[in-house]
Coordinates of C-alpha atoms in Angstrom, one line a residue:
M19 CA 60.3 66.6 -2.7
A20 CA 57.5 66.3 -0.5
A21 CA 56.0 63.0 -2.4
S22 CA 59.2 61.3 -1.9
S23 CA 59.7 62.6 2.0
E24 CA 56.0 61.0 2.6
R25 CA 57.1 57.8 1.4
L26 CA 60.0 57.4 3.7
P27 CA 59.5 55.9 7.6
Q28 CA 58.8 58.7 9.7
P29 CA 58.9 58.9 13.9
A30 CA 55.7 57.9 15.4
G31 CA 56.2 59.3 18.4
N32 CA 55.5 57.1 21.6
T33 CA 54.2 54.4 19.6
L34 CA 55.9 50.3 20.1
C35 CA 57.7 48.5 17.3
P36 CA 55.2 45.6 17.5
G37 CA 57.7 43.2 16.5
C38 CA 60.6 43.9 19.5
Q39 CA 58.3 46.0 21.5
S40 CA 60.9 49.1 20.7
A41 CA 59.5 52.7 21.2
E42 CA 61.2 54.1 18.6
A43 CA 59.0 52.9 16.0
L44 CA 58.7 54.6 12.8
L45 CA 55.5 55.3 11.1
L46 CA 55.3 53.3 7.5
P47 CA 53.9 55.1 4.4
C48 CA 51.0 52.0 4.6
G49 CA 50.4 53.1 8.3
H50 CA 51.6 50.5 10.1
H51 CA 54.6 50.9 12.2
L52 CA 57.4 49.3 12.8
C53 CA 61.6 50.2 14.3
Q54 CA 64.6 50.7 12.4
D55 CA 66.4 47.5 13.6
C56 CA 63.0 45.4 12.4
L57 CA 62.5 47.0 8.9
T58 CA 66.0 46.9 7.9
L59 CA 65.6 43.1 8.7
C60 CA 62.7 42.9 7.1
Q61 CA 64.1 44.2 3.6
G62 CA 66.8 41.5 4.4
E63 CA 64.6 39.1 4.7
L64 CA 62.2 40.1 1.7
G65 CA 64.5 41.4 -0.3
Q66 CA 63.6 44.6 -0.7
E67 CA 64.8 48.2 -1.7
Q68 CA 62.7 50.2 0.2
A69 CA 61.3 50.2 3.1
G70 CA 58.9 46.7 3.2
C71 CA 56.0 46.1 6.2
T72 CA 55.6 42.9 7.4
E73 CA 51.9 43.1 8.5
C74 CA 51.2 44.3 4.8
Y75 CA 53.3 41.4 3.1
G76 CA 51.7 38.9 5.8
K77 CA 48.1 39.8 5.0
K78 CA 49.4 39.6 0.7
L79 CA 50.8 36.7 1.8
L80 CA 47.3 35.2 4.1
D81 CA 45.2 36.7 0.8
S82 CA 47.0 34.7 -1.6
V83 CA 46.6 31.6 0.0
L84 CA 42.4 32.3 1.2
K85 CA 42.0 33.1 -2.6
G86 CA 43.6 30.0 -3.8
L87 CA 41.7 27.6 -1.4
M88 CA 38.6 29.1 -2.6
D89 CA 39.1 29.3 -6.0
S90 CA 40.0 25.5 -5.4
L91 CA 36.7 25.1 -3.5
F92 CA 34.4 27.2 -5.6
Q93 CA 35.9 26.3 -9.2
G94 CA 32.9 26.9 -11.7
Q95 CA 30.9 28.6 -9.0
P96 CA 29.9 32.5 -9.2
R97 CA 30.5 34.2 -5.7
R98 CA 31.2 37.6 -4.2
A99 CA 33.9 39.4 -4.4
V100 CA 34.9 42.8 -3.0
V101 CA 36.4 45.7 -5.1
P102 CA 39.6 47.1 -3.0
Q103 CA 38.6 50.8 -4.1
T104 CA 35.9 51.4 -3.0
G105 CA 35.1 48.4 -0.5
E106 CA 31.6 47.9 -2.2
E107 CA 30.4 44.1 -2.5
C108 CA 30.0 42.9 -6.4
V109 CA 29.3 39.7 -8.4
D110 CA 31.2 37.4 -11.0
Q111 CA 29.6 37.4 -14.3
G112 CA 27.4 34.1 -13.7
Q113 CA 25.9 35.6 -10.5
A114 CA 25.4 39.3 -12.2
A115 CA 22.5 37.8 -14.3
L116 CA 20.9 36.8 -11.1
E117 CA 21.3 40.2 -8.9
R118 CA 21.3 42.6 -11.1
C119 CA 19.4 43.6 -14.5
S120 CA 21.8 43.4 -17.5
T121 CA 19.5 46.2 -19.3
H122 CA 19.3 48.9 -16.0
G123 CA 22.1 47.4 -14.1
E124 CA 19.6 47.7 -11.0
N125 CA 19.0 45.3 -8.6
L126 CA 17.0 42.8 -9.2
T127 CA 14.0 43.2 -6.5
R128 CA 11.1 41.9 -7.9
F129 CA 9.5 39.2 -9.4
C130 CA 7.1 39.3 -12.5
T131 CA 4.4 36.7 -11.9
D132 CA 2.9 36.8 -15.4
D133 CA 5.8 36.2 -16.8
E134 CA 8.0 34.5 -14.0
E135 CA 11.6 36.4 -14.2
L136 CA 12.7 38.5 -12.0
V137 CA 12.8 42.0 -12.7
C138 CA 14.2 45.2 -11.5
E139 CA 11.9 48.4 -10.6
V140 CA 13.2 50.0 -14.0
C141 CA 11.8 47.0 -15.4
L142 CA 8.4 46.8 -14.0
R143 CA 7.9 50.5 -15.3
E144 CA 9.0 50.1 -18.4
G145 CA 8.6 46.9 -19.9
H146 CA 6.0 45.2 -17.2
E147 CA 3.3 47.4 -17.4
G148 CA 0.4 46.2 -15.8
H149 CA 1.6 43.0 -14.6
D150 CA 1.5 41.1 -11.2
S151 CA 5.2 41.5 -8.8
C152 CA 6.0 40.6 -5.8
C153 CA 9.1 40.8 -3.8
T154 CA 11.8 38.1 -4.4
D155 CA 11.2 36.8 -0.7
E156 CA 7.3 36.4 -1.1
A157 CA 7.9 34.5 -5.0
A158 CA 10.7 32.2 -3.5
Q159 CA 7.9 31.4 -1.0
D160 CA 5.7 30.8 -3.3
C161 CA 8.2 28.9 -5.8
K162 CA 8.9 26.8 -3.1
R163 CA 5.3 26.0 -2.1
E164 CA 4.9 25.2 -5.8
L165 CA 8.1 22.8 -6.4
R166 CA 7.0 20.9 -2.8
S167 CA 3.5 20.0 -4.1
A168 CA 5.1 18.9 -7.4
L169 CA 7.8 17.3 -5.4
R170 CA 5.1 15.2 -3.5
P171 CA 3.9 12.8 -6.4
L172 CA 7.5 12.0 -7.0
Q173 CA 8.2 11.6 -3.8
E174 CA 5.1 9.1 -3.3
M175 CA 6.3 7.4 -6.6
L176 CA 9.9 7.2 -5.4
E177 CA 8.2 5.4 -2.2
V178 CA 5.8 3.0 -3.7
L179 CA 8.8 2.0 -5.9
N180 CA 11.0 1.1 -3.1
T181 CA 8.4 -0.3 -1.5
A182 CA 8.0 -2.5 -5.1
K183 CA 12.0 -2.8 -4.6
Q184 CA 11.9 -4.4 -1.0
S185 CA 9.3 -6.7 -2.6
C186 CA 11.3 -7.8 -5.3
E187 CA 14.1 -8.9 -3.1
E188 CA 11.5 -10.7 -0.5
T189 CA 9.9 -12.4 -3.4
T190 CA 13.5 -13.4 -5.0
D191 CA 14.4 -14.6 -1.8
Y192 CA 11.5 -16.8 -0.8
I193 CA 11.6 -18.1 -4.6
K194 CA 15.2 -19.5 -3.4
S195 CA 13.7 -21.1 -0.5
Q196 CA 10.2 -22.5 -2.5
A197 CA 12.8 -24.1 -4.7
R198 CA 14.9 -25.6 -1.8
H199 CA 11.3 -27.2 -0.5
T200 CA 10.4 -28.4 -3.4
E201 CA 13.5 -29.7 -4.4
R202 CA 13.8 -31.4 -1.5
L203 CA 10.1 -32.9 -1.8
I204 CA 10.5 -33.9 -5.1
K205 CA 13.8 -36.0 -4.4
E206 CA 11.6 -37.8 -1.5
E207 CA 9.0 -38.5 -3.7
F208 CA 11.4 -40.1 -6.4
E209 CA 13.4 -42.0 -3.7
K210 CA 10.1 -43.7 -2.8
L211 CA 9.7 -44.5 -6.4
R212 CA 13.3 -46.0 -6.5
Q213 CA 12.5 -47.9 -3.5
F214 CA 9.5 -49.1 -4.8
L215 CA 11.2 -50.1 -8.0
G216 CA 14.1 -51.2 -6.1
N217 CA 11.8 -53.7 -4.0
E218 CA 10.2 -55.1 -7.2
E219 CA 13.5 -55.5 -8.9
A220 CA 14.7 -57.6 -6.3
A221 CA 11.5 -59.7 -5.8
A222 CA 11.4 -60.1 -9.6
L223 CA 14.8 -61.4 -9.5
N224 CA 14.1 -63.5 -6.1
S225 CA 11.7 -65.0 -7.7
L226 CA 13.6 -66.4 -11.2
K227 CA 15.9 -67.9 -8.5
E228 CA 13.4 -69.6 -6.9
E229 CA 12.4 -70.8 -10.1
E230 CA 15.9 -72.0 -11.5
E231 CA 16.5 -73.8 -8.4
Q232 CA 13.0 -75.5 -8.3
K233 CA 13.9 -76.9 -11.7
T234 CA 17.7 -77.6 -11.4
Q235 CA 16.4 -79.7 -8.4
K236 CA 13.9 -81.6 -10.6
M237 CA 16.5 -81.7 -13.4
K238 CA 19.4 -83.1 -10.5
E239 CA 16.4 -86.2 -9.2
Q240 CA 16.2 -87.2 -12.3
L241 CA 19.8 -87.3 -13.4
D242 CA 20.0 -89.5 -10.3
K243 CA 17.2 -91.8 -11.2
L244 CA 18.4 -92.4 -14.7
A245 CA 22.5 -92.5 -13.7
G246 CA 21.0 -95.6 -11.0
E247 CA 18.8 -97.3 -14.2
I248 CA 22.2 -96.4 -16.6
A249 CA 24.4 -98.8 -13.8
S250 CA 22.3 -101.0 -13.1
L251 CA 22.0 -102.4 -17.0
A252 CA 25.6 -101.8 -17.7
D253 CA 25.7 -103.8 -14.8
T254 CA 23.5 -106.8 -16.3
I255 CA 24.9 -106.4 -19.8
N256 CA 28.9 -106.9 -18.5
S257 CA 28.2 -109.3 -16.5
A258 CA 26.2 -111.4 -19.7
E259 CA 29.3 -110.7 -21.9
E260 CA 31.8 -112.1 -19.4
A261 CA 29.7 -115.8 -19.3
M262 CA 30.0 -115.5 -22.4
D263 CA 33.3 -115.3 -22.6
T264 CA 33.8 -118.8 -20.4
D265 CA 34.1 -122.4 -22.0
D266 CA 31.2 -123.7 -23.1
V267 CA 31.0 -125.9 -20.0
T268 CA 30.9 -123.2 -17.7
F269 CA 28.5 -120.9 -19.9
L270 CA 26.0 -123.9 -20.5
K271 CA 25.8 -124.4 -16.7
N272 CA 25.1 -120.6 -15.4
Y273 CA 23.0 -120.4 -18.6
I274 CA 19.9 -120.1 -16.9
M275 CA 21.1 -117.7 -14.3
T276 CA 22.1 -115.5 -16.8
S277 CA 19.6 -115.5 -19.3
E278 CA 17.1 -115.1 -16.5
R279 CA 19.2 -111.3 -15.9
T280 CA 18.6 -110.5 -19.2
E281 CA 14.5 -110.7 -19.3
C282 CA 14.8 -107.7 -17.0
R283 CA 12.6 -104.9 -18.7
V284 CA 13.9 -101.5 -18.8
Q285 CA 11.5 -98.9 -19.2
K286 CA 12.4 -95.9 -21.1
P287 CA 12.6 -92.5 -19.1
D288 CA 9.2 -90.4 -19.1
E289 CA 9.6 -86.9 -20.7
V290 CA 10.0 -84.2 -17.9
T291 CA 7.7 -81.5 -18.8
D292 CA 8.3 -77.4 -17.5
T293 CA 11.4 -78.1 -17.1
L294 CA 12.6 -74.3 -18.5
I295 CA 12.5 -70.7 -16.9
D296 CA 9.2 -69.4 -17.9
V297 CA 10.7 -66.8 -19.3
A298 CA 7.3 -65.2 -20.6
N299 CA 6.0 -65.2 -16.8
H300 CA 8.9 -63.1 -15.6
L301 CA 9.2 -60.5 -18.2
G302 CA 6.0 -60.8 -19.9
C303 CA 4.1 -56.7 -19.4
I304 CA 6.5 -56.2 -16.5
K305 CA 6.3 -52.6 -16.9
F306 CA 2.5 -52.8 -16.7
H307 CA 2.4 -55.3 -13.6
V308 CA 5.1 -53.0 -11.6
W309 CA 3.1 -50.3 -12.5
D310 CA -0.6 -51.7 -11.2
K311 CA 1.0 -52.8 -8.4
M312 CA 2.3 -49.2 -8.1
Q313 CA -0.9 -47.6 -7.4
T314 CA -0.9 -49.4 -3.9
I315 CA 1.5 -46.4 -3.1
I316 CA 0.6 -43.7 -5.9
Q317 CA -2.8 -41.9 -5.3
Y318 CA -4.4 -40.0 -7.8
T319 CA -6.2 -36.4 -6.7
P320 CA -8.4 -34.8 -8.9
V321 CA -8.0 -31.7 -7.4
V322 CA -4.4 -30.4 -6.4
L323 CA -4.1 -27.1 -4.2
D324 CA -2.0 -24.1 -5.5
P325 CA -0.1 -22.6 -2.7
N326 CA 0.6 -19.5 -4.3
T327 CA -3.1 -18.2 -4.1
A328 CA -3.4 -19.5 -0.5
D329 CA -4.0 -16.6 2.1
I330 CA -0.9 -16.2 4.8
C331 CA -2.8 -17.4 7.6
L332 CA -3.2 -20.6 5.6
M333 CA -0.8 -23.7 5.4
V334 CA -0.6 -26.0 2.8
S335 CA 0.3 -29.8 3.2
D336 CA 3.3 -30.8 1.2
D337 CA 1.2 -33.0 -0.9
L338 CA -1.2 -30.1 -1.8
T339 CA -4.3 -31.9 -0.5
T340 CA -5.0 -30.3 2.7
V341 CA -5.6 -26.9 4.1
H342 CA -5.0 -26.0 7.7
Y343 CA -6.2 -22.6 9.4
S344 CA -3.4 -21.2 11.8
G345 CA -4.8 -17.7 12.6
E346 CA -1.4 -16.8 12.3
D347 CA 0.1 -14.4 9.4
Q348 CA 3.0 -16.5 7.9
A349 CA 6.1 -14.2 6.0
L350 CA 4.7 -14.7 2.2
P351 CA 4.9 -13.0 -1.2
D352 CA 2.2 -10.4 -1.6
N353 CA 1.7 -11.6 -5.7
P354 CA -1.0 -10.8 -7.4
E355 CA -2.9 -14.2 -7.3
R356 CA -2.6 -14.4 -3.9
F357 CA -5.5 -13.8 -1.5
S358 CA -5.9 -10.9 1.0
Y359 CA -9.7 -11.2 2.5
Y360 CA -10.6 -14.8 2.0
E361 CA -8.8 -17.5 4.4
C362 CA -9.3 -19.6 1.0
V363 CA -6.9 -21.8 -1.4
L364 CA -7.7 -21.8 -5.0
G365 CA -6.9 -25.9 -7.1
S366 CA -4.1 -25.8 -9.3
E367 CA -6.1 -25.9 -12.5
G368 CA -9.0 -24.1 -14.0
Y369 CA -12.1 -25.4 -15.8
N370 CA -13.5 -24.3 -18.8
S371 CA -15.0 -27.0 -20.3
G372 CA -15.9 -30.6 -19.6
R373 CA -17.2 -32.3 -16.3
H374 CA -15.1 -32.4 -13.1
C375 CA -15.9 -33.8 -9.8
W376 CA -14.1 -33.6 -6.1
D377 CA -14.8 -35.2 -2.5
V378 CA -13.6 -33.0 0.3
E379 CA -13.1 -34.4 3.9
V380 CA -14.8 -31.4 6.1
G381 CA -15.1 -33.9 9.2
D382 CA -15.8 -32.0 12.0
C383 CA -14.4 -28.5 10.6
S384 CA -16.8 -25.8 12.3
E385 CA -16.4 -23.2 9.2
W386 CA -16.0 -23.9 5.7
A387 CA -16.8 -22.6 2.4
L388 CA -16.5 -25.0 -0.8
G389 CA -17.3 -24.8 -4.5
V390 CA -15.6 -22.9 -7.2
V391 CA -14.6 -18.9 -8.0
S392 CA -14.1 -17.2 -11.8
E393 CA -11.2 -16.7 -12.8
T394 CA -10.9 -12.6 -12.7
M395 CA -12.3 -12.6 -9.1
Q396 CA -11.1 -10.2 -7.4
R397 CA -8.4 -10.7 -4.6
K398 CA -7.1 -8.3 -3.2
E399 CA -10.3 -6.7 -1.8
W400 CA -13.3 -7.9 0.4
F401 CA -17.0 -7.9 -0.8
P402 CA -19.9 -10.1 0.2
P403 CA -19.3 -13.7 -1.4
N404 CA -21.9 -14.4 -4.3
P405 CA -22.3 -15.5 -8.1
E406 CA -22.6 -11.9 -9.1
R407 CA -18.8 -11.3 -8.0
G408 CA -17.8 -14.7 -9.5
L409 CA -17.9 -16.8 -6.7
W410 CA -20.4 -19.7 -6.4
T411 CA -20.0 -21.7 -2.8
I412 CA -21.7 -23.2 -0.1
C413 CA -20.2 -22.9 3.1
L414 CA -20.7 -23.6 7.0
F415 CA -20.2 -20.9 9.8
A416 CA -21.9 -20.2 13.1
G417 CA -23.3 -24.1 13.0
E418 CA -25.7 -23.2 10.3
Y419 CA -25.2 -24.2 6.6
H420 CA -25.7 -21.3 3.8
A421 CA -25.7 -20.8 -0.3
R422 CA -23.9 -17.8 -0.5
T423 CA -26.0 -16.2 -2.8
T424 CA -27.3 -12.4 -2.6
S425 CA -29.9 -13.3 -0.6
S426 CA -27.8 -15.9 1.2
S427 CA -30.1 -18.8 1.4
S428 CA -30.0 -21.2 4.2
L429 CA -29.6 -24.6 3.8
T430 CA -31.3 -27.7 5.6
V431 CA -29.5 -30.7 6.3
K432 CA -31.0 -34.1 7.6
K433 CA -27.7 -35.0 8.8
K434 CA -24.4 -33.3 9.3
P435 CA -22.4 -34.8 6.0
H436 CA -18.7 -35.1 6.6
R437 CA -17.5 -35.6 3.3
V438 CA -19.2 -33.3 0.7
R439 CA -18.9 -34.2 -3.0
V440 CA -18.5 -31.0 -5.5
Q441 CA -19.9 -31.9 -9.4
L442 CA -19.1 -29.5 -11.9
D443 CA -20.8 -29.5 -15.6
Y444 CA -19.6 -26.5 -17.3
E445 CA -21.5 -26.7 -20.8
R446 CA -24.7 -27.1 -18.5
G447 CA -23.9 -24.9 -16.3
R448 CA -24.6 -26.7 -13.3
L449 CA -22.4 -27.0 -10.1
T450 CA -23.7 -29.8 -7.8
F451 CA -23.1 -30.2 -4.0
S452 CA -23.8 -33.5 -1.9
D453 CA -23.0 -35.4 0.9
A454 CA -20.9 -37.8 -0.6
S455 CA -21.8 -40.6 1.7
D456 CA -25.3 -41.1 0.5
N457 CA -25.3 -38.5 -2.8
T458 CA -27.9 -36.5 -0.9
L459 CA -28.3 -33.0 -2.1
L460 CA -27.3 -29.9 -0.5
Y461 CA -27.6 -27.2 -3.2
K462 CA -27.4 -26.9 -6.9
F463 CA -26.3 -24.0 -8.5
K464 CA -27.6 -22.6 -12.2
H465 CA -25.4 -20.5 -14.4
K466 CA -23.9 -20.3 -17.9
F467 CA -20.5 -20.0 -17.4
T468 CA -18.3 -18.0 -19.7
E469 CA -14.7 -17.9 -18.2
T470 CA -12.0 -20.2 -16.6
V471 CA -13.4 -21.7 -13.1
Y472 CA -11.2 -22.9 -10.5
P473 CA -11.9 -25.1 -7.5
Y474 CA -12.7 -22.8 -4.0
F475 CA -12.0 -24.3 -0.6
S476 CA -11.6 -21.9 2.3
N477 CA -10.9 -23.2 6.2
T478 CA -11.4 -20.6 9.4
C479 CA -11.0 -23.8 11.9
K480 CA -8.0 -24.0 13.8
R481 CA -8.4 -27.7 15.1
H482 CA -9.4 -29.6 12.3
P483 CA -8.5 -29.1 7.9
L484 CA -10.0 -29.6 4.9
R485 CA -8.9 -32.5 2.7
I486 CA -9.4 -33.1 -0.7
L487 CA -10.1 -37.3 -1.1
T488 CA -8.2 -39.3 -3.5
G489 CA -9.7 -40.7 -6.7
K490 CA -10.0 -44.4 -7.7
L491 CA -7.8 -44.9 -10.7
L492 CA -9.0 -47.3 -13.1
V493 CA -7.1 -48.8 -16.0
I494 CA -9.1 -49.8 -19.0
V495 CA -7.0 -51.6 -21.6
D496 CA -8.4 -51.2 -25.4

């Protein structure tokens, strides 16, 4: 009975009911207060047979909602929970392995640096005797420092990869722009050729038409002459025939006059020569003759510049024969072929045999360098230019001419050259520089070349460009 009476509501003195604020609140077994009217209403709403507490029901309902929400948010993740009986904090199975020793049930408060694992105090005494250990906070900081050190090269590599990716994207855009520009220049060149061929075709057709008109006119004049002679002769014949048709007296009377008319001597027409179209003249070797004339608009350059090797402060002309120094960096890809510390550009074709020659117009350019460089010359770093580094050049700098050797030999010139001739004899190992106007020798390198070399051009004068001169094209018929 005593136990049964404890489960019934008891008077609570002057405590107010939290629902209707009535002073006749009852003390419920759960420790909450509720008046009889609210208790009856609660039982009716909740469908309970015994006394029910709205506060307890609301708390259970809220706990159920929160638990469902937490389960959905942290599904599959270890999280803390509270044991209702003792109020002590515990963890689920996944987290327990990290915070409590699976062997001894003690908190994992130490970290064995020798075995690199979390241990409890009992583990230190029993299985890790003589091992170095530290508290978990200190171990965590040390491990984080090691992890940061391990991440640093990865982060640096990530930055390198991002930079390379950006460079590839920029290069892709430049390739498209370069292709469109080159396409436009190709179309312009072929349009010039088409225009030239169109003019030549028109000239050839016009020449044919003129010859046709001349010879047609000549034949017309001959036809007119023959027509006149035919008409005169036919008239004489007709007169004689008419006279012979008259009576004898009349015929004899007019015989002498008729006979005199028939005595006219008609000469055979002269053979007219050169009357047909000279087909051979119009069609014979027509392609060769057109090509021969085409040399007036076609220029041969012994060396063509490669813009992909040009320093970003240099500008190469559309015909790839002239290099200007702008003094300002252009937005160009930093491709491996491009020079970074020398204001230079290379020829597009390398040489590993034979003899080669090209003339360069230096004009009034105040700072320039000419020569050849080896294919393996470093292009992304600066070093003193000399043959030991794979660079054979002469230059004009600060008003003085030098051969770029280890000792930087000074050159004495009688007059300022405006055109410099560069001659390479690969097999003999000779690289000669001379004044193209009179072949005065400026300097000669002697070196046994063992790898491909490329023509080298450098210009740091803003006012005047360097220009490769066109060569003479000779046609030899075998």
